[in-house]
CSV table of C-alpha atoms and ligand atoms in Angstrom, one decimal:
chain,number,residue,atom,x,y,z
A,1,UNK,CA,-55.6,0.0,-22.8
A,2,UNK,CA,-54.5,-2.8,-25.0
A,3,UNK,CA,-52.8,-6.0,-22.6
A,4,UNK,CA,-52.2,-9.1,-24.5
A,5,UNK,CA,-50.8,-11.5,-22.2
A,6,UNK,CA,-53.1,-12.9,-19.8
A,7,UNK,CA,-53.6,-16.2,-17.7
A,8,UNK,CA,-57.1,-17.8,-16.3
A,9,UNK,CA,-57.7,-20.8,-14.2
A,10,UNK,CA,-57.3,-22.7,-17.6
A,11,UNK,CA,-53.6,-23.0,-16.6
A,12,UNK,CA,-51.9,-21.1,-14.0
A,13,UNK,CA,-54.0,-17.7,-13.6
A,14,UNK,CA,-56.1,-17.8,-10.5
A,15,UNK,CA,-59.3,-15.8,-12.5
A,16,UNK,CA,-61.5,-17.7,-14.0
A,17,UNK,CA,-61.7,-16.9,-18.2
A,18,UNK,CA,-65.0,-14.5,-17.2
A,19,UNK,CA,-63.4,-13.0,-14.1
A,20,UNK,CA,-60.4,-12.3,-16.3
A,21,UNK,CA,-62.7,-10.4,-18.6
A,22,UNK,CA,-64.6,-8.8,-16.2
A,23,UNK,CA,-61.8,-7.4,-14.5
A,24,UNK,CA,-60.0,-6.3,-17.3
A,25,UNK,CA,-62.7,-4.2,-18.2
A,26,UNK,CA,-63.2,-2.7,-14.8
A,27,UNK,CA,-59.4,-1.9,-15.1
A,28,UNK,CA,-59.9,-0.1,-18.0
A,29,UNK,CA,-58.9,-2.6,-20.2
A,30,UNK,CA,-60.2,-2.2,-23.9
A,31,UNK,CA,-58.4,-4.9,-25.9
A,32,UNK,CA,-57.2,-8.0,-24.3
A,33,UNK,CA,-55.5,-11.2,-25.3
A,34,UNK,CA,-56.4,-14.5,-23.2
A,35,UNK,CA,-52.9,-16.9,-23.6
A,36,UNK,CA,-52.9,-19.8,-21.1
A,37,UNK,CA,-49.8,-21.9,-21.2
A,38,UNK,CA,-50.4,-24.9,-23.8
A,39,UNK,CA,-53.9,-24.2,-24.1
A,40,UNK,CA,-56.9,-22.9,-26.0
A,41,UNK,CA,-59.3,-24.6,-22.6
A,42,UNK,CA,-60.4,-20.5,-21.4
A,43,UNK,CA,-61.0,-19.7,-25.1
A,44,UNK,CA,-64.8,-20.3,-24.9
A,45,UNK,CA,-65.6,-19.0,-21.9
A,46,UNK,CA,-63.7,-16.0,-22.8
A,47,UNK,CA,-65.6,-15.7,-25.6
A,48,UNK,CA,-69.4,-15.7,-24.1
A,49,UNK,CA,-68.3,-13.6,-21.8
A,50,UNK,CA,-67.0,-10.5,-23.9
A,51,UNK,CA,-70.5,-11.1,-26.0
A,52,UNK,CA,-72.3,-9.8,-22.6
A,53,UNK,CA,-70.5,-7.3,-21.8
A,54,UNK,CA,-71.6,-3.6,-21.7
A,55,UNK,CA,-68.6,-2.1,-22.5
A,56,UNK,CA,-66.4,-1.9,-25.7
A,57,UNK,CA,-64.1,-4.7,-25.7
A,58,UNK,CA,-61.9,-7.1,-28.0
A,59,UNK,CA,-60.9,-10.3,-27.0
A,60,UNK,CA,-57.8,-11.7,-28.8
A,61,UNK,CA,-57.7,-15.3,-28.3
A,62,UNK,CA,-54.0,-17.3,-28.1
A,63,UNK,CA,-51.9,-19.4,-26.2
A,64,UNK,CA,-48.4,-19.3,-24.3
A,65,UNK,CA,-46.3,-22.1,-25.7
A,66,UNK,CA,-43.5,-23.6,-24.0
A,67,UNK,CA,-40.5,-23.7,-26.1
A,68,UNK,CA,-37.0,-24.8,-26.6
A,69,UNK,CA,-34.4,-23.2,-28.3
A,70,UNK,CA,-31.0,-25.2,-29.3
A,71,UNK,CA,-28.3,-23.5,-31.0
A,72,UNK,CA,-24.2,-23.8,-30.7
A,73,UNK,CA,-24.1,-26.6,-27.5
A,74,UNK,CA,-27.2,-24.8,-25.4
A,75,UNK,CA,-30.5,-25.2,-24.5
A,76,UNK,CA,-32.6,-22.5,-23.7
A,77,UNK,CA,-36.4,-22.7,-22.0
A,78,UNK,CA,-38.7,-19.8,-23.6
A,79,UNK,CA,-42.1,-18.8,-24.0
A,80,UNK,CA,-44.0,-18.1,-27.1
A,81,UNK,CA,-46.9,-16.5,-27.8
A,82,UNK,CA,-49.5,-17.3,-30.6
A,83,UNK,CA,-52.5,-15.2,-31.2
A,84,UNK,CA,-55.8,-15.6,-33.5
A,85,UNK,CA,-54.3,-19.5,-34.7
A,86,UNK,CA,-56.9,-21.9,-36.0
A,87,UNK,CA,-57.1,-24.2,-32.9
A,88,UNK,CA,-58.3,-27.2,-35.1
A,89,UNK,CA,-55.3,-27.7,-37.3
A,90,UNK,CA,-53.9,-30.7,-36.0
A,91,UNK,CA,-50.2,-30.8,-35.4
A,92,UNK,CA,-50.1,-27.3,-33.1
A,93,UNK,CA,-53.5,-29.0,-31.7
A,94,UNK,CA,-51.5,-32.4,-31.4
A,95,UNK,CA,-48.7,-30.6,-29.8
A,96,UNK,CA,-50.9,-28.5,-27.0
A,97,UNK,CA,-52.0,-32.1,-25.8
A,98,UNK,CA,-48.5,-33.5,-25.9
A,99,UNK,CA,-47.2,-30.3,-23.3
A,100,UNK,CA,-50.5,-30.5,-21.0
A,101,UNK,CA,-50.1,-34.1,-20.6
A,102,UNK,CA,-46.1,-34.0,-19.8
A,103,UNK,CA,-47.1,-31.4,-17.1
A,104,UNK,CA,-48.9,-33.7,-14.9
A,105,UNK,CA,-45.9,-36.1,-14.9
A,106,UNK,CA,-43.7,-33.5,-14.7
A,107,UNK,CA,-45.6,-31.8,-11.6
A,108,UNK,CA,-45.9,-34.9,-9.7
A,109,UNK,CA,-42.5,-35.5,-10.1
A,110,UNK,CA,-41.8,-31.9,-8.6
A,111,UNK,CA,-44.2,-32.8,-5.7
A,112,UNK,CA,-42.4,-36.1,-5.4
A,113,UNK,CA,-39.6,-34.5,-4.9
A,114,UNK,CA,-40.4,-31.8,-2.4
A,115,UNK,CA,-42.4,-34.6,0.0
A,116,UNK,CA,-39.4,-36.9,-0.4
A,117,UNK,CA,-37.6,-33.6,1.2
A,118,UNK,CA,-40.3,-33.5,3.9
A,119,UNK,CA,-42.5,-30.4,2.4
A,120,UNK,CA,-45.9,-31.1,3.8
A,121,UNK,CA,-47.7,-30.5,0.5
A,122,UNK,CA,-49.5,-33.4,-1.9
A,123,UNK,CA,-49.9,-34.0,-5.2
A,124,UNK,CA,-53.9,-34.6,-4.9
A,125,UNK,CA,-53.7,-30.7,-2.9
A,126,UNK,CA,-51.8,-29.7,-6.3
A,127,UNK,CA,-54.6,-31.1,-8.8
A,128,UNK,CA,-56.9,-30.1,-6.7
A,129,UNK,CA,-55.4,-26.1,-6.8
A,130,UNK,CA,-55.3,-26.4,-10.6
A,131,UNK,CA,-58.8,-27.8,-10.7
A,132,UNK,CA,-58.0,-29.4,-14.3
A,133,UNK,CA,-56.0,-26.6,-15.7
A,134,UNK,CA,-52.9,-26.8,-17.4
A,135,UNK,CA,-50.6,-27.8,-14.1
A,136,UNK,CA,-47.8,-26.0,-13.8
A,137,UNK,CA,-45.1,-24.7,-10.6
A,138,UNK,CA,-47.4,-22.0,-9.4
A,139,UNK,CA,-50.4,-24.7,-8.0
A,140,UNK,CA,-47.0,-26.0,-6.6
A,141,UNK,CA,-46.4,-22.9,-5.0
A,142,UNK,CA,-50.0,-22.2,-3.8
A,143,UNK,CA,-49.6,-25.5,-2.3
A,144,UNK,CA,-46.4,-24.5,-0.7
A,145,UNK,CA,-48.5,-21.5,0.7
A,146,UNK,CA,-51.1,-23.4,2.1
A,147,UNK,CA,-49.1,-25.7,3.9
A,148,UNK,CA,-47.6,-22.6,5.9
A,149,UNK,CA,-43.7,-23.4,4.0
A,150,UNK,CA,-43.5,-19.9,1.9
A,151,UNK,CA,-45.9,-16.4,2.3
A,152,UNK,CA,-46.5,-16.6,-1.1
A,153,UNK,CA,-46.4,-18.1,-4.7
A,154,UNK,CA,-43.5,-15.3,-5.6
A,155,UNK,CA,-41.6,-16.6,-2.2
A,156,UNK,CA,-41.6,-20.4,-3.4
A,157,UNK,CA,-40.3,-19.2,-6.6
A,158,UNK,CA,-37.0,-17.5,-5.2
A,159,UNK,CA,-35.9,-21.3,-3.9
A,160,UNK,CA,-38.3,-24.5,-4.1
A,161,UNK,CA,-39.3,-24.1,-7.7
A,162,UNK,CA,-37.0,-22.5,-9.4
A,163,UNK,CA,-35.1,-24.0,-12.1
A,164,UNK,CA,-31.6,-24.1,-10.4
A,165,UNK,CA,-33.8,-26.1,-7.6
A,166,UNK,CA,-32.8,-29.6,-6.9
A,167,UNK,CA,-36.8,-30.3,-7.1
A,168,UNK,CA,-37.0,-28.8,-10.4
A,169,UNK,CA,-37.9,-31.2,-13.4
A,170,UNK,CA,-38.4,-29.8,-16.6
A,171,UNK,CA,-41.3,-30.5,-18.6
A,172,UNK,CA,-42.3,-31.3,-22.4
A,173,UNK,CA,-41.1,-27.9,-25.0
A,174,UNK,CA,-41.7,-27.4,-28.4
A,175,UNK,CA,-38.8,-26.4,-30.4
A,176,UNK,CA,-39.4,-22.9,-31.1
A,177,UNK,CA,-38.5,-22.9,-34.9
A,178,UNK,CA,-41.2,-25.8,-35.2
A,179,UNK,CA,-43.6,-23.7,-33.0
A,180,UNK,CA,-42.9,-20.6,-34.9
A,181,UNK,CA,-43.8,-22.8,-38.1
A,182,UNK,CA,-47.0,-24.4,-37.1
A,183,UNK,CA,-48.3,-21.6,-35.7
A,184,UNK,CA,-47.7,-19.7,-39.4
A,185,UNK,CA,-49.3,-22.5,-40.9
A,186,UNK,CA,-52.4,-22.2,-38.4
A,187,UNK,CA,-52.7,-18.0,-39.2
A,188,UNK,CA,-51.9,-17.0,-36.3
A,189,UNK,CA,-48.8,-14.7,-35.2
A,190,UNK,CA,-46.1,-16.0,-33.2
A,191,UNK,CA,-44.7,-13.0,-30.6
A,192,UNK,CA,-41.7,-14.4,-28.5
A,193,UNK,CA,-42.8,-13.5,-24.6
A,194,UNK,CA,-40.0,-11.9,-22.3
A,195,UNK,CA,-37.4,-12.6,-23.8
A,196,UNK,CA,-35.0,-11.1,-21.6
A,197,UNK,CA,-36.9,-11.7,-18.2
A,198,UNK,CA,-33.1,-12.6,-16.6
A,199,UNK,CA,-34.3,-14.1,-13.2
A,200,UNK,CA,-36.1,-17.0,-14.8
A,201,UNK,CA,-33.0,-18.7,-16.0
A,202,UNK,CA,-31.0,-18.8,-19.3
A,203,UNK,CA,-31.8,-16.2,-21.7
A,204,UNK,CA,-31.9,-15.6,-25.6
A,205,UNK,CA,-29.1,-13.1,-26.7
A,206,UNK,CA,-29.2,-11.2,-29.6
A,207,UNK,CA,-27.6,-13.0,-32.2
A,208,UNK,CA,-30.4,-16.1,-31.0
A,209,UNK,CA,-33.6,-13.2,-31.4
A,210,UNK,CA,-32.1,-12.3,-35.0
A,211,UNK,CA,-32.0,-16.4,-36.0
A,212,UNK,CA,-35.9,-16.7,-35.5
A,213,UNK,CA,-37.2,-16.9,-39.3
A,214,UNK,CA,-41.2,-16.2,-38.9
A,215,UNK,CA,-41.0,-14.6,-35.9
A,216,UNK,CA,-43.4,-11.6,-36.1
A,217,UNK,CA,-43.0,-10.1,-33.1
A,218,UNK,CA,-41.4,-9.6,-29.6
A,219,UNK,CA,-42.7,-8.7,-26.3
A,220,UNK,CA,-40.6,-5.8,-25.2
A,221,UNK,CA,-42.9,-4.5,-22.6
A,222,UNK,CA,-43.2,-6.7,-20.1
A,223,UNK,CA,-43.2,-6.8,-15.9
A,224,UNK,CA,-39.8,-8.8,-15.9
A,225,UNK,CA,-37.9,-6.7,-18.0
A,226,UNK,CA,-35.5,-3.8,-17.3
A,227,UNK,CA,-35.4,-0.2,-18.5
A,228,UNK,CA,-32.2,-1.0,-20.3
A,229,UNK,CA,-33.5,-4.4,-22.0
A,230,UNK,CA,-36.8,-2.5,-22.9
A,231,UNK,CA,-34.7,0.1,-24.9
A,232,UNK,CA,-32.8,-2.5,-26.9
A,233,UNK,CA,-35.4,-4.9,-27.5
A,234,UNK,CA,-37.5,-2.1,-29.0
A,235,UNK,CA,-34.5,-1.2,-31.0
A,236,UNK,CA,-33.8,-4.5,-32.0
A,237,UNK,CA,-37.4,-5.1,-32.9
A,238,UNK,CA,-37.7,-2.2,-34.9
A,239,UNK,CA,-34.2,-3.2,-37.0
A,240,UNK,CA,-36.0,-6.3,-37.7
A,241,UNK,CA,-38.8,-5.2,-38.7
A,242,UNK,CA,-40.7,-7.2,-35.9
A,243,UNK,CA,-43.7,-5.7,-34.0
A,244,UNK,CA,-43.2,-4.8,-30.3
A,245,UNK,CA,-45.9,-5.4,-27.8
A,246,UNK,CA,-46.1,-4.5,-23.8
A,247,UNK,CA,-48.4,-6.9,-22.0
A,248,UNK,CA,-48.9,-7.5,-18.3
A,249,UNK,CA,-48.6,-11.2,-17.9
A,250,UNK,CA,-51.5,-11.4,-15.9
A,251,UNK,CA,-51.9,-14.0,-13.2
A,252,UNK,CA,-54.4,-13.3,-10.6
A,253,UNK,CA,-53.8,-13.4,-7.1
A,254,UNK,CA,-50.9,-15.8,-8.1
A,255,UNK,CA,-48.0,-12.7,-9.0
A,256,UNK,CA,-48.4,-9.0,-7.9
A,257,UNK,CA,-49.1,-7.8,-11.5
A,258,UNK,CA,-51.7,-5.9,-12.5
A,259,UNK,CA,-53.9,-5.9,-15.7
A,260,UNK,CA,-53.2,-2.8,-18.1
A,261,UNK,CA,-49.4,-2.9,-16.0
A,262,UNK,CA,-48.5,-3.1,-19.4
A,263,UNK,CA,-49.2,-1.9,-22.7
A,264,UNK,CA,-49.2,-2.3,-26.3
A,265,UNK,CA,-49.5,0.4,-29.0
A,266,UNK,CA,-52.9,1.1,-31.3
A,267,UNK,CA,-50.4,0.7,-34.0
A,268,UNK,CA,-48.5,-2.2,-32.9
A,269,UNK,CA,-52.2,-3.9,-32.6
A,270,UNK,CA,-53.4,-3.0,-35.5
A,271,UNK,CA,-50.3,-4.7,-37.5
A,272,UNK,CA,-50.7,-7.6,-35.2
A,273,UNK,CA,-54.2,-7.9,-36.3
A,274,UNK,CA,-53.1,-7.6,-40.0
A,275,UNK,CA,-50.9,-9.9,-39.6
A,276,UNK,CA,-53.6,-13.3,-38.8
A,277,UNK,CA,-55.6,-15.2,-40.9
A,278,UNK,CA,-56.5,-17.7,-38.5
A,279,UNK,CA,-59.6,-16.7,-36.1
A,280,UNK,CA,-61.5,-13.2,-36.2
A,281,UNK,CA,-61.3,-11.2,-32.7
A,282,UNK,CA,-64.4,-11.1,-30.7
A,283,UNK,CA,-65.8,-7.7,-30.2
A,284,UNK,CA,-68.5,-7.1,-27.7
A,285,UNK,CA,-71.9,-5.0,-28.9
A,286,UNK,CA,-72.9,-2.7,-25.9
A,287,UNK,CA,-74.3,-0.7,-28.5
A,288,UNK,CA,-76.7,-3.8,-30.0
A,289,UNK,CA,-77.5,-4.6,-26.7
A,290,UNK,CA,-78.6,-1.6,-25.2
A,291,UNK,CA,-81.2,-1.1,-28.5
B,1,AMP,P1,-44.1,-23.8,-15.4
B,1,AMP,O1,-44.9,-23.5,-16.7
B,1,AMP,O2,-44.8,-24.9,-14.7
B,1,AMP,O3,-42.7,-24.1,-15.7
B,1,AMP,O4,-44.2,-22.5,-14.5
B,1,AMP,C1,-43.8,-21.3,-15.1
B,1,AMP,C2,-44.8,-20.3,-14.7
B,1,AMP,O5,-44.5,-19.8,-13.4
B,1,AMP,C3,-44.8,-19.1,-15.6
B,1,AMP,O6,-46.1,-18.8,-16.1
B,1,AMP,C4,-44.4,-17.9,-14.8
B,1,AMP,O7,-45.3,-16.8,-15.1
B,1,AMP,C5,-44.6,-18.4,-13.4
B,1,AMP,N1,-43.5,-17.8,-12.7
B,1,AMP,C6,-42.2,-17.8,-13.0
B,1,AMP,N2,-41.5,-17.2,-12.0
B,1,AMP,C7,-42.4,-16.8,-11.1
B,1,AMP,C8,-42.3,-16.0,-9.9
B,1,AMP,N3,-41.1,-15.6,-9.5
B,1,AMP,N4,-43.4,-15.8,-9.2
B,1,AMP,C9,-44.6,-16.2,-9.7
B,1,AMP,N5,-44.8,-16.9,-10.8
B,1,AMP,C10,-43.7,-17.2,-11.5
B,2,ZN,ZN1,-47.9,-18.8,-16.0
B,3,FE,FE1,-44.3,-16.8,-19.8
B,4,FE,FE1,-47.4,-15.9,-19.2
């Protein structure tokens, strides 16, 4: 099973980079891509991780970034995926810092908000939950769980933190053409992540998708998409000549998904792969080891 869309305790995931490896690999898991939100901070344990492990295994190291997009009078929130950049060059690098930093504002001003409404949560429970990973609404949410206000992280998303919420604050985006660009210029591959998951808010339409220049690929598998959207994002991705991946979105114990949920294609990999000149994979060597 290939899954390249995966969260660790490096932002909002609630495994740790070498528990996310361990159990994708226990799930069956062959190739794997680790992509916190704004951040490259799982990549090294990731890394010495898949180098001791006894199975075959690829790691694919990128990020989730959060984007803007701004066309005809609207603004958009969405999610794109970079895979095998160079994390030194220095803009995209410059930018990651920029989006980590404006989180921490950005959540306290969330918390702010909610213990100003008389939620019985705190902003030191908060950093303490993301124990210095990327912040971002699901520590709020676990938060929200532990002070006895929702059942779970899925529950405070329905109300308290979504984006129609009056405690929602948005935080720092990238626009996406500019995201697209730098990650190009850092070899990596820039896939746009469910773009059509409806319930989150605002979403791309067609004629938005199509005005992407450097896109390379689109995320058409993907827990928050429908049967329908599946179909004609595959459709659309193939008329653009785009590659289509499925990926869980892996989360830990932080959304019901599981890893391997969903899938990408041998094929669909093996462009991807083509595709970057940033960073090599990491393959493990069960084989090495065991001689
Ligand atoms: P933020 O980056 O702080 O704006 O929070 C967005 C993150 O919350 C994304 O990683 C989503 O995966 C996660 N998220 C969005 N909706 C939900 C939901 N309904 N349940 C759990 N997590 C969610
Ligand atoms: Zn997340
Ligand atoms: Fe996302
Ligand atoms: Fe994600």
């Amino acid at each position: 099973m290939i899954d390249l869309h995966a969260h660790t305790t490096a932002s909002d995931g609630s495994d740790t980079p070498a528990e996310l490896i361990h159990h994708a690999a226990a799930a069956g898991v062959r190739t794997l891509a680790i992509t916190d939100h704004d951040t490259t901070g799982g990549w090294e344990e990731a890394v010495a991780t898949v180098r001791q492990l006894d199975v075959p295994f690829t790691l694919i190291r990128g990020t989730e970034f959060s984007c803007i997009y701004t066309g005809d009078g609207v603004r958009i929130s969405l999610h794109l995926l970079g895979y095998l950049f160079d994390p030194d060059a220095e803009a995209l690098k410059a930018e990651r810092a920029r989006m980590r930093e404006s989180r921490v504002g950005r959540g306290k001003a969330i918390v702010d908000a909610l213990v100003a409404a008389g939620y019985p949560i705190s902003w030191q429970q908060v950093v303490d939950i993301a124990g210095g990973g990327a912040v971002g609404r699901p520590h709020i949410g676990q938060a929200l769980m532990q002070a006895g206000v929702v059942d779970s992280v899925t529950d405070a998303f329905a109300h308290l933190l979504s984006s129609s919420s009056p405690y929602y604050v948005p935080k720092r985006e990238m626009p996406v053409q500019l995201a697209i660009e730098l990650i190009r210029q850092a070899g990596g591959v820039p896939v746009i992540a469910h773009p059509w998951a409806r319930a989150r808010g605002r979403i791309l339409d067609e004629a938005a998708l199509r005005s992407l220049p450097g896109l390379l690929g689109i995320e058409v598998d993907h827990p928050d998409h429908s049967a329908a959207d599946r179909a004609r994002l595959a459709e659309l991705s193939a008329e653009l000549g785009l590659l289509s991946t499925g990926s869980s979105d892996y989360h830990g114990t932080r959304k019901p998904v599981r890893l391997g949920a969903e899938t990408t294609s041998p094929e669909a990999l093996q462009r991807l792969l083509s595709l970057a000149t940033g960073i090599e994979v990491i393959r493990s060597e069960p084989a090495a080891k065991a001689g």
